[in-house]
Coordinates of C-alpha atoms in Angstrom, one line a residue:
Chain A
M439 CA 105.7 126.8 108.2
A440 CA 105.3 123.8 105.9
E441 CA 105.6 120.4 107.5
T442 CA 108.5 118.3 106.2
L443 CA 108.1 114.8 105.0
L444 CA 110.6 112.2 104.0
I445 CA 109.8 109.5 101.4
I446 CA 111.8 106.3 101.5
D447 CA 111.0 104.3 98.4
D448 CA 113.3 102.7 95.8
D449 CA 110.8 103.5 93.1
V450 CA 112.5 106.8 92.0
R451 CA 109.7 107.8 89.6
L452 CA 107.0 107.2 92.2
A453 CA 108.9 109.1 94.9
D454 CA 109.2 112.0 92.4
M455 CA 105.6 112.0 91.6
L456 CA 104.7 111.8 95.3
R457 CA 106.9 114.7 96.0
Q458 CA 105.0 116.8 93.4
Y459 CA 101.7 115.6 94.6
L460 CA 102.4 116.3 98.3
S461 CA 104.1 119.6 97.5
Q462 CA 100.9 120.7 95.8
A463 CA 99.2 119.8 99.1
G464 CA 101.5 122.2 100.9
F465 CA 104.2 119.9 102.3
A466 CA 107.9 120.2 102.0
V467 CA 109.1 116.8 100.7
E468 CA 112.4 115.0 100.5
A469 CA 113.1 111.6 99.1
R470 CA 115.6 108.8 99.7
H471 CA 115.8 105.6 97.7
T472 CA 117.5 103.1 100.0
G473 CA 116.8 102.1 103.5
L474 CA 120.3 103.1 104.7
A475 CA 120.0 106.5 103.1
G476 CA 116.7 107.0 104.7
L477 CA 118.0 106.0 108.1
E478 CA 121.0 108.3 107.6
A479 CA 118.6 111.2 106.7
V480 CA 116.6 110.7 109.9
N481 CA 119.2 109.7 112.4
G482 CA 122.3 111.2 110.8
P483 CA 124.3 114.2 112.0
A484 CA 122.2 116.6 110.0
K485 CA 119.2 115.5 112.0
A486 CA 116.6 117.2 109.8
A487 CA 113.4 117.3 111.8
Y488 CA 111.0 115.4 109.7
D489 CA 107.4 115.6 110.7
A490 CA 106.5 112.3 109.1
V491 CA 108.1 109.5 107.1
I492 CA 106.5 107.6 104.2
L493 CA 108.2 104.2 104.1
D494 CA 108.0 101.5 101.4
V495 CA 108.1 98.0 102.8
M496 CA 110.2 96.6 99.9
L497 CA 113.6 98.3 99.7
P498 CA 116.7 97.0 97.9
D499 CA 119.1 97.1 100.7
L500 CA 117.2 96.8 104.0
D501 CA 113.7 95.3 104.6
G502 CA 111.3 98.2 105.1
L503 CA 110.2 96.6 108.4
E504 CA 113.8 96.6 109.6
V505 CA 114.1 100.3 108.6
C506 CA 110.9 101.0 110.5
R507 CA 112.2 99.2 113.6
R508 CA 115.5 101.1 113.5
L509 CA 113.8 104.5 113.0
R510 CA 111.6 103.8 116.0
E511 CA 114.6 102.9 118.2
R512 CA 116.1 106.3 117.7
R513 CA 113.3 108.8 116.9
D514 CA 109.7 109.2 117.6
V515 CA 108.7 110.3 114.1
P516 CA 105.3 109.3 112.7
I517 CA 105.7 106.5 110.1
L518 CA 103.3 105.6 107.3
M519 CA 104.2 102.3 105.6
L520 CA 103.4 101.4 102.0
T521 CA 102.8 97.7 101.7
A522 CA 101.9 95.2 99.1
R523 CA 98.2 94.4 99.0
G524 CA 97.1 91.2 100.5
E525 CA 100.1 90.7 102.7
D526 CA 98.3 90.6 106.0
T527 CA 101.4 89.5 108.0
D528 CA 103.3 92.5 106.8
R529 CA 100.5 94.8 107.8
I530 CA 100.3 93.5 111.3
V531 CA 104.0 93.4 111.8
G532 CA 104.3 96.9 110.4
L533 CA 102.0 98.1 113.1
E534 CA 103.6 96.0 115.8
L535 CA 106.9 97.5 114.8
G536 CA 105.5 100.9 115.5
A537 CA 104.4 102.3 112.2
D538 CA 101.5 104.7 112.7
D539 CA 99.5 103.6 109.7
Y540 CA 99.9 101.6 106.5
L541 CA 98.5 101.7 103.0
P542 CA 98.6 99.0 100.4
K543 CA 100.1 99.8 97.0
P544 CA 98.7 100.8 94.6
F545 CA 97.1 103.4 96.9
N546 CA 94.6 106.1 96.3
P547 CA 96.6 109.3 96.6
R548 CA 93.7 111.1 98.3
E549 CA 93.7 108.4 100.9
L550 CA 97.4 108.8 101.4
L551 CA 96.9 112.5 102.0
A552 CA 94.1 111.9 104.4
R553 CA 96.0 109.4 106.4
L554 CA 99.1 111.5 106.4
K555 CA 97.1 114.5 107.8
A556 CA 95.5 112.2 110.3
I557 CA 98.8 111.0 111.8
L558 CA 100.2 114.5 111.8
R559 CA 97.1 115.8 113.5
R560 CA 97.2 113.1 116.1
R561 CA 100.8 113.9 117.0
R562 CA 100.0 117.5 117.4
D563 CA 96.9 117.0 119.4
A564 CA 97.8 114.2 121.7
G565 CA 101.6 113.8 121.7
E566 CA 102.6 110.4 122.7
G567 CA 100.4 107.7 124.1
A568 CA 97.4 108.8 122.1
P569 CA 94.4 106.4 122.4
A570 CA 93.7 104.1 119.6
L571 CA 92.3 105.5 116.4
L572 CA 89.9 103.3 114.5
R573 CA 90.2 103.7 110.8
F574 CA 87.9 102.4 108.1
G575 CA 88.9 103.6 104.7
R576 CA 88.3 107.3 104.6
L577 CA 86.6 107.3 108.0
E578 CA 88.5 107.8 111.3
I579 CA 87.0 107.4 114.7
D580 CA 89.0 108.9 117.5
E581 CA 88.1 107.5 120.9
G582 CA 90.2 110.0 122.8
S583 CA 88.4 113.1 121.5
R584 CA 85.2 111.2 120.8
S585 CA 85.0 112.5 117.3
A586 CA 84.6 111.0 113.8
R587 CA 86.1 112.4 110.6
L588 CA 85.5 111.6 107.0
D589 CA 88.3 112.6 104.7
G590 CA 89.8 114.5 107.6
V591 CA 86.7 116.6 108.0
L592 CA 85.0 116.5 111.4
R593 CA 81.4 115.2 111.4
S594 CA 79.1 116.3 114.0
L595 CA 77.6 113.6 116.1
T596 CA 75.7 113.6 119.4
S597 CA 77.2 111.8 122.3
Y598 CA 74.8 108.9 122.0
Q599 CA 75.4 108.6 118.3
F600 CA 79.1 108.4 118.9
D601 CA 78.6 105.6 121.5
L602 CA 76.5 103.8 118.9
L603 CA 79.1 104.3 116.3
L604 CA 81.8 103.0 118.6
A605 CA 79.7 99.9 119.5
L606 CA 79.3 99.2 115.8
A607 CA 82.9 99.9 114.8
R608 CA 84.4 97.9 117.6
H609 CA 82.5 94.9 116.2
A610 CA 83.1 95.7 112.6
G611 CA 82.5 92.6 110.4
R612 CA 80.0 91.1 113.0
V613 CA 76.2 91.2 112.7
M614 CA 74.9 93.1 115.7
S615 CA 71.3 92.7 116.8
R616 CA 69.3 95.8 117.8
E617 CA 69.2 94.6 121.5
R618 CA 73.0 94.1 121.6
L619 CA 73.6 97.6 120.2
M620 CA 71.2 99.2 122.7
D621 CA 73.0 97.4 125.5
L622 CA 76.5 98.5 124.3
A623 CA 75.6 102.1 123.6
R624 CA 73.5 102.6 126.7
G625 CA 74.1 106.2 127.5
E626 CA 72.7 108.3 130.3
E627 CA 71.2 110.7 127.8
L628 CA 67.5 110.7 127.5
E629 CA 68.2 110.7 123.8
A630 CA 68.6 107.0 123.9
F631 CA 65.1 106.4 125.0
D632 CA 63.0 108.7 122.9
R633 CA 63.9 107.3 119.6
S634 CA 64.2 103.7 118.2
I635 CA 67.6 102.5 117.3
D636 CA 66.8 102.7 113.6
V637 CA 66.3 106.4 113.9
H638 CA 69.7 106.8 115.5
I639 CA 71.2 104.6 112.8
S640 CA 69.7 106.7 110.0
R641 CA 71.1 109.9 111.6
L642 CA 74.5 108.2 111.8
R643 CA 74.2 107.4 108.1
A644 CA 73.3 110.9 107.3
A645 CA 76.5 112.0 108.9
L646 CA 78.9 109.4 107.7
E647 CA 77.6 107.8 104.4
D648 CA 78.4 109.2 101.0
D649 CA 74.9 108.3 100.0
P650 CA 72.7 107.6 103.0
A651 CA 70.1 106.0 100.7
H652 CA 72.7 103.3 99.7
P653 CA 74.7 102.8 102.9
R654 CA 78.1 101.2 102.5
R655 CA 79.4 101.6 106.1
I656 CA 76.4 100.8 108.3
I657 CA 74.5 98.1 106.6
T658 CA 71.1 96.7 107.5
V659 CA 70.9 92.9 107.6
R660 CA 67.2 92.1 107.4
G661 CA 66.1 89.7 110.0
A662 CA 69.3 90.1 112.0
G663 CA 70.3 93.6 112.7
Y664 CA 73.1 95.9 111.5
V665 CA 76.7 95.3 110.5
F666 CA 79.5 97.9 110.3
A667 CA 81.5 97.1 107.2
R668 CA 85.1 96.1 107.8
A669 CA 86.4 96.9 104.4
Q670 CA 85.3 100.4 103.5
D671 CA 86.1 102.5 100.5
Q672 CA 87.8 99.7 98.5
G673 CA 87.6 100.0 94.8
Chain B
M265 CA 97.4 57.6 109.1
K266 CA 96.6 54.4 107.4
R267 CA 97.5 51.0 108.9
P268 CA 100.9 50.0 107.5
R269 CA 100.5 47.4 104.8
R270 CA 102.5 44.1 105.0
G271 CA 101.4 42.6 101.7
L272 CA 104.8 42.1 100.4
F273 CA 106.0 40.4 103.6
W274 CA 103.1 37.8 103.4
V275 CA 104.1 37.0 99.9
V276 CA 107.9 36.7 100.4
Y277 CA 108.2 35.1 103.8
P278 CA 105.7 32.2 103.4
T279 CA 107.0 31.5 100.0
L280 CA 110.5 31.2 101.4
L281 CA 109.3 28.9 104.2
A282 CA 107.2 26.8 101.9
S283 CA 110.1 26.3 99.5
L284 CA 112.4 25.3 102.3
V285 CA 109.9 22.7 103.5
L286 CA 109.4 21.5 99.9
V287 CA 113.2 21.1 99.4
A288 CA 113.4 19.1 102.7
V289 CA 110.7 16.7 101.7
L290 CA 112.0 16.3 98.2
G291 CA 115.5 15.8 99.5
A292 CA 114.2 13.0 101.8
V293 CA 112.2 11.3 99.0
A294 CA 115.2 11.5 96.7
W295 CA 117.5 10.0 99.3
R296 CA 115.1 7.2 99.9
L297 CA 114.8 6.3 96.3
F298 CA 118.6 6.6 95.8
A299 CA 119.4 4.5 98.9
G300 CA 116.8 1.9 97.8
A301 CA 118.4 1.6 94.4
M302 CA 121.9 1.1 95.8
G303 CA 120.6 -1.7 98.0
M304 CA 122.3 -0.2 101.0
G305 CA 124.8 -3.0 101.4
G306 CA 122.2 -5.7 101.9
G307 CA 122.9 -6.0 105.6
A308 CA 120.7 -3.2 106.7
S309 CA 117.1 -4.1 107.5
A310 CA 114.2 -2.2 106.1
G311 CA 113.6 -0.8 109.6
Q312 CA 117.1 0.7 109.8
A313 CA 116.7 2.2 106.4
R314 CA 113.4 3.8 107.5
Q315 CA 115.0 5.1 110.7
M316 CA 117.8 6.7 108.8
H317 CA 115.4 8.2 106.4
M318 CA 113.4 9.8 109.2
H319 CA 116.7 11.1 110.7
L320 CA 117.5 12.7 107.4
L321 CA 114.0 14.2 107.0
G322 CA 114.3 15.6 110.5
M323 CA 117.7 17.1 109.8
L324 CA 116.5 18.8 106.6
L325 CA 113.5 20.2 108.4
S326 CA 115.6 21.6 111.1
V327 CA 117.8 23.2 108.5
A328 CA 114.7 24.7 107.0
A329 CA 113.5 26.0 110.4
V330 CA 116.9 27.6 111.1
V331 CA 117.0 29.2 107.6
G332 CA 113.4 30.3 108.1
V333 CA 114.1 31.9 111.5
A334 CA 117.2 33.6 110.2
A335 CA 115.4 34.9 107.1
Y336 CA 112.5 36.4 109.1
P337 CA 114.3 39.6 110.2
V338 CA 115.9 40.1 106.8
V339 CA 112.6 39.9 104.9
S340 CA 110.7 41.8 107.6
R341 CA 113.3 44.6 107.5
L342 CA 113.2 44.7 103.7
T343 CA 109.4 45.1 103.7
R344 CA 109.5 47.6 106.6
R345 CA 111.9 49.8 104.7
L346 CA 109.7 49.7 101.6
E347 CA 106.7 50.6 103.8
A348 CA 108.6 53.5 105.3
L349 CA 109.5 54.7 101.9
R350 CA 105.9 54.5 100.7
L351 CA 104.8 56.5 103.7
S352 CA 107.4 59.2 103.0
V353 CA 106.3 59.5 99.3
E354 CA 102.6 59.6 100.3
A355 CA 103.2 62.3 103.0
W356 CA 105.2 64.3 100.5
G357 CA 102.5 63.9 97.8
G358 CA 99.9 64.9 100.5
G359 CA 101.6 68.3 100.9
Q360 CA 104.3 67.8 103.5
L361 CA 106.9 69.1 101.2
D362 CA 109.8 69.0 103.6
R363 CA 109.3 65.3 104.1
R364 CA 112.3 63.1 102.9
A365 CA 112.9 59.4 102.9
R366 CA 115.6 57.8 105.0
V367 CA 118.5 56.4 103.0
D368 CA 120.0 53.3 104.7
G369 CA 122.9 51.5 103.1
T370 CA 123.5 51.2 99.4
D371 CA 121.0 48.6 98.1
E372 CA 118.2 49.1 95.7
I373 CA 115.7 50.4 98.2
A374 CA 118.3 53.0 99.4
A375 CA 118.8 54.0 95.8
V376 CA 115.0 54.4 95.3
A377 CA 114.9 56.5 98.5
A378 CA 117.8 58.6 97.3
S379 CA 116.2 59.2 93.9
F380 CA 112.9 60.2 95.6
N381 CA 114.8 62.7 97.8
A382 CA 116.6 64.2 94.8
A383 CA 113.3 64.6 92.9
A384 CA 111.7 66.1 96.0
D385 CA 114.6 68.5 96.4
R386 CA 114.3 69.6 92.8
T387 CA 110.5 70.2 93.1
D388 CA 111.1 72.2 96.3
A389 CA 113.6 74.4 94.5
L390 CA 111.2 74.9 91.6
L391 CA 108.4 75.8 94.1
A392 CA 110.7 78.2 95.9
A393 CA 111.7 79.8 92.6
H394 CA 108.0 80.1 91.6
K395 CA 107.2 81.8 95.0
A396 CA 110.0 84.2 94.6
L397 CA 108.8 85.0 91.1
L398 CA 105.3 85.6 92.4
A399 CA 106.6 88.0 95.1
H400 CA 108.6 89.9 92.5
A401 CA 105.8 89.9 89.9
S402 CA 103.5 91.3 92.6
H403 CA 105.9 94.1 93.4
E404 CA 106.9 94.8 89.8
L405 CA 103.3 94.9 88.5
R406 CA 102.1 97.1 91.3
S407 CA 104.8 99.7 91.0
P408 CA 103.7 101.0 87.6
L409 CA 100.1 100.7 88.8
A410 CA 100.8 102.8 91.8
R411 CA 102.5 105.4 89.6
L412 CA 99.6 105.3 87.2
A413 CA 97.1 105.9 90.0
L414 CA 99.1 108.8 91.3
A415 CA 99.4 110.3 87.8
A416 CA 95.7 109.9 87.1
E417 CA 94.9 111.7 90.4
M418 CA 97.2 114.6 89.5
L419 CA 95.7 114.9 86.1
A420 CA 92.2 114.7 87.5
A421 CA 92.3 118.3 88.7
R422 CA 93.0 119.5 85.1
T423 CA 90.7 117.3 83.1
E424 CA 87.0 116.6 82.8
P425 CA 85.8 114.5 85.7
G426 CA 84.2 111.8 83.5
L427 CA 87.5 111.0 82.0
A428 CA 89.3 110.9 85.3
A429 CA 86.7 108.5 86.7
L430 CA 87.1 106.3 83.6
V431 CA 90.9 106.2 84.1
R432 CA 90.4 105.4 87.8
R433 CA 88.0 102.6 87.0
E434 CA 90.4 101.0 84.5
I435 CA 93.3 101.2 86.9
A436 CA 91.1 99.6 89.6
E437 CA 90.2 96.8 87.2
L438 CA 93.8 96.1 86.3
D439 CA 94.7 96.1 90.0
A440 CA 91.9 93.5 90.6
L441 CA 93.1 91.4 87.8
V442 CA 96.7 91.3 89.1
E443 CA 95.3 90.5 92.5
E444 CA 93.3 87.5 91.1
I445 CA 96.1 86.0 89.2
L446 CA 98.5 86.3 92.1
L447 CA 95.9 84.9 94.5
A448 CA 95.2 81.9 92.2
S449 CA 98.9 81.0 92.1
R450 CA 99.4 81.7 95.8
L451 CA 96.5 79.4 96.8
D452 CA 98.4 76.5 95.3
H453 CA 101.3 77.2 97.6
G454 CA 100.5 76.1 101.1
P455 CA 98.5 78.0 103.8
D456 CA 97.9 81.7 103.9
P457 CA 98.6 83.6 107.1
G458 CA 95.5 84.2 109.3
E459 CA 93.4 81.3 108.1
N460 CA 91.9 80.4 111.4
E461 CA 89.8 83.4 112.2
R462 CA 86.2 83.1 113.1
V463 CA 84.4 84.8 110.3
D464 CA 80.8 86.1 110.4
L465 CA 79.6 85.1 106.9
L466 CA 76.4 86.9 107.2
A467 CA 78.2 90.2 107.9
L468 CA 80.6 89.6 105.1
A469 CA 77.8 88.8 102.7
A470 CA 75.8 91.8 103.7
E471 CA 78.8 94.0 103.3
E472 CA 79.6 92.7 99.8
A473 CA 75.9 92.8 98.8
A474 CA 75.8 96.5 99.8
R475 CA 79.0 97.2 98.0
A476 CA 77.6 95.8 94.8
S477 CA 74.1 97.3 95.4
V478 CA 72.4 93.9 95.2
R479 CA 69.6 92.7 97.4
M480 CA 70.1 90.3 100.3
R481 CA 67.3 87.9 101.1
E482 CA 66.1 88.0 104.7
V483 CA 67.7 85.4 106.9
E484 CA 66.0 83.2 109.4
A485 CA 67.2 84.9 112.6
D486 CA 67.8 82.4 115.3
G487 CA 70.3 84.3 117.3
I488 CA 73.2 82.0 116.4
P489 CA 75.8 83.7 114.3
F490 CA 76.6 82.5 110.8
E491 CA 80.2 81.8 111.6
V492 CA 82.8 79.7 109.9
T493 CA 86.5 79.2 110.5
G494 CA 88.9 80.5 107.9
S495 CA 90.4 83.5 106.2
S496 CA 88.1 86.5 106.1
R497 CA 90.1 87.9 103.2
L498 CA 89.6 84.8 101.1
L499 CA 86.0 84.3 102.0
R500 CA 85.3 88.0 101.1
R501 CA 86.9 87.3 97.7
L502 CA 84.7 84.2 97.3
I503 CA 81.5 86.1 98.0
R504 CA 82.6 89.1 95.8
N505 CA 83.4 86.8 92.9
L506 CA 80.1 85.1 93.1
I507 CA 78.3 88.4 93.0
E508 CA 80.5 89.7 90.3
N509 CA 79.9 86.6 88.2
A510 CA 76.1 87.0 88.6
L511 CA 76.3 90.7 87.6
Q512 CA 78.5 90.1 84.7
H513 CA 77.1 86.9 83.1
G514 CA 73.6 86.8 84.6
A515 CA 70.7 89.2 84.5
P516 CA 69.1 91.2 87.3
P517 CA 67.6 90.9 89.8
V518 CA 70.7 89.4 91.6
E519 CA 70.1 88.3 95.1
V520 CA 72.3 86.9 97.9
E521 CA 71.0 84.3 100.2
L522 CA 72.5 82.8 103.3
A523 CA 71.1 79.7 105.0
R524 CA 72.0 76.9 107.5
R525 CA 72.1 73.4 106.1
T526 CA 72.6 70.1 107.8
I527 CA 74.3 67.6 105.4
D528 CA 75.2 64.2 106.7
R529 CA 74.6 65.5 110.3
D530 CA 77.2 68.2 109.5
A531 CA 76.2 71.8 110.2
R532 CA 77.1 73.9 107.2
I533 CA 76.4 77.4 106.0
A534 CA 75.3 77.8 102.5
I535 CA 75.8 81.0 100.6
A536 CA 74.0 81.3 97.2
V537 CA 73.9 84.1 94.7
W538 CA 70.8 84.0 92.4
D539 CA 70.4 85.7 89.1
H540 CA 67.8 85.6 86.3
G541 CA 70.0 85.3 83.2
E542 CA 70.0 82.5 80.6
G543 CA 71.6 80.2 83.1
V544 CA 74.1 77.4 82.4
P545 CA 73.0 74.3 80.5
A546 CA 72.9 71.3 82.9
A547 CA 75.6 69.5 81.1
L548 CA 78.1 72.4 81.6
R549 CA 77.3 73.1 85.3
A550 CA 80.1 70.9 86.6
R551 CA 82.6 72.8 84.4
V552 CA 81.8 76.4 85.1
F553 CA 84.2 76.4 88.0
D554 CA 87.1 75.3 85.8
P555 CA 89.7 78.0 85.2
F556 CA 89.3 79.9 81.9
F557 CA 86.1 78.0 81.1
R558 CA 83.9 79.7 78.5
P559 CA 81.0 78.0 76.9
D560 CA 80.8 78.0 73.1
G561 CA 79.0 81.0 71.8
W562 CA 79.4 83.1 74.9
S563 CA 80.8 86.5 73.9
E564 CA 84.2 87.7 74.8
E565 CA 82.6 91.1 75.2
G566 CA 81.4 90.6 78.8
G567 CA 84.9 90.6 80.1
G568 CA 85.7 88.3 83.1
W569 CA 89.0 86.6 82.9
G570 CA 87.8 83.2 83.7
L571 CA 89.5 83.0 87.1
G572 CA 86.6 84.3 89.2
L573 CA 84.6 81.1 89.6
S574 CA 87.7 78.9 89.8
L575 CA 88.9 81.0 92.7
V576 CA 85.5 80.5 94.3
R577 CA 86.0 76.7 94.1
Q578 CA 89.6 76.9 95.3
I579 CA 88.7 79.0 98.3
A580 CA 85.6 76.8 99.1
E581 CA 87.6 73.6 99.0
R582 CA 90.3 75.2 101.2
H583 CA 87.6 75.8 103.8
G584 CA 86.2 72.2 103.6
G585 CA 83.4 73.4 101.3
R586 CA 82.0 72.7 97.9
A587 CA 80.9 74.9 95.0
R588 CA 78.0 74.1 92.7
C589 CA 75.8 75.6 90.0
D590 CA 72.0 75.0 90.0
A591 CA 68.8 76.3 88.6
D592 CA 65.3 76.4 90.0
D593 CA 62.0 75.7 88.2
G594 CA 61.3 79.4 87.8
G595 CA 64.4 79.8 85.6
A596 CA 66.6 81.4 88.2
T597 CA 70.3 80.4 88.2
C598 CA 72.1 79.9 91.5
F599 CA 75.8 79.7 92.2
A600 CA 76.3 78.3 95.6
V601 CA 78.9 77.3 98.1
D602 CA 78.5 75.5 101.4
V603 CA 81.2 75.4 104.1
P604 CA 81.2 73.8 107.5
A605 CA 79.9 76.0 110.3
A606 CA 82.4 76.9 113.0
R607 CA 82.1 74.8 116.1

């Protein structure tokens, strides 16, 4: 059975196009254009069981953040918020209020689809209280299932490679020396000892980079170590 | 804060005292001359006249002293109020936009204070309107962009991939342009949220260099992170704009360099982007960071809206840094920024 989505966005044309786009991807989609209508649809007597809500932060009647908070009070439905780019506070607050993910407008539709699938999959797999999911552009790192996905597709990693990836990703935006990385990713596997860290990094790149020869996610800083890019897949 | 000035007080109050003393002395002299001319009834001796004169002088001087003491608080209060007004105006001019002057009574100083407050209120209202306009412009400009991006994606499946990529690139460029214009205006309006993070500049530079496929020069690794305090979002924009400027207006190879500097015993981190283009004539180097600056004879063709480098300077200055343009002997051009290292 197709999963049902609710779009709450006052931009009628955008909501319409999104409906077409997401229908093509196999979802059943409904749209509301005000915050109150959206709340009514989710909490109202009809109580249609939506699998996820796509919520715009800027709505004519109610603030999107307020809608998010009220949705959360009543129902545990996954929420993906659409925000304006560069409004960092809104992003943080959106997540504090319980949105599952957010995406700045204008968004890449493929990314929207990937994130939507990710939050739906997480609900299915883990139910409530799922451990944190680290997300960098099209890449997701799931600490719970110790797996990494690119565009929603599982990438095969060894346990040591995953530890190394986690060490890098948890310190995204910081230059990490080889010694520090080896300390953090010290596994019990023999694998850790029979190869240098650079070999493990190049295997990680082969698994996660679009073009391993020109890495964009795991970057070498000559003379210092490696850095895991904080802003990935932008523009 | 600066030590309060009392210049006006030292002009008004001593002048008042001096003129009182002068009046007393002149009055005494006049009395003496006048009394002398009248003959003073003949009976009085010269000694008596002198004594009377001294009495009078004493009396006038005590009047002067009383007036002087009474005038002190008046003059002092007047100059203190002017000083308070000056401090308010300066604080407001310095960016404390909610600062207002105290309005006491109905005299001229109170009137000036009231006028200042009215002007400040009006400016505040204009700024608020400007901010609201920006927020709306941001939303209004992005809504069609979001629709366009979605439409392009839906078309992409049905058209040739090259064309779809072209459309995507143009949309991305338009998006970046909107972002720059909004950012430039927003930087003039007070602080941004999250401006006090510790930011690893080396990581940021490496990331942006990789993104643009340009080389990064090897750093001198000493184990100390290249950290500054500020907004990672703005600093990323700064580095990105420096690289984009070099790619757009310079010639390859473009290289990014990060180094520690000590300037006036102040630990700073310098970030430089080198290119091997024609460079900027020495006379124009100070002006390349001006908004919309375009040297004569440079083609319109290359694109670049003229906000990139001015944003670099705006962001650098916000982080206590400076931006400059230089050239080395080998003909390489360098656009560089140095910002204070985090403590």
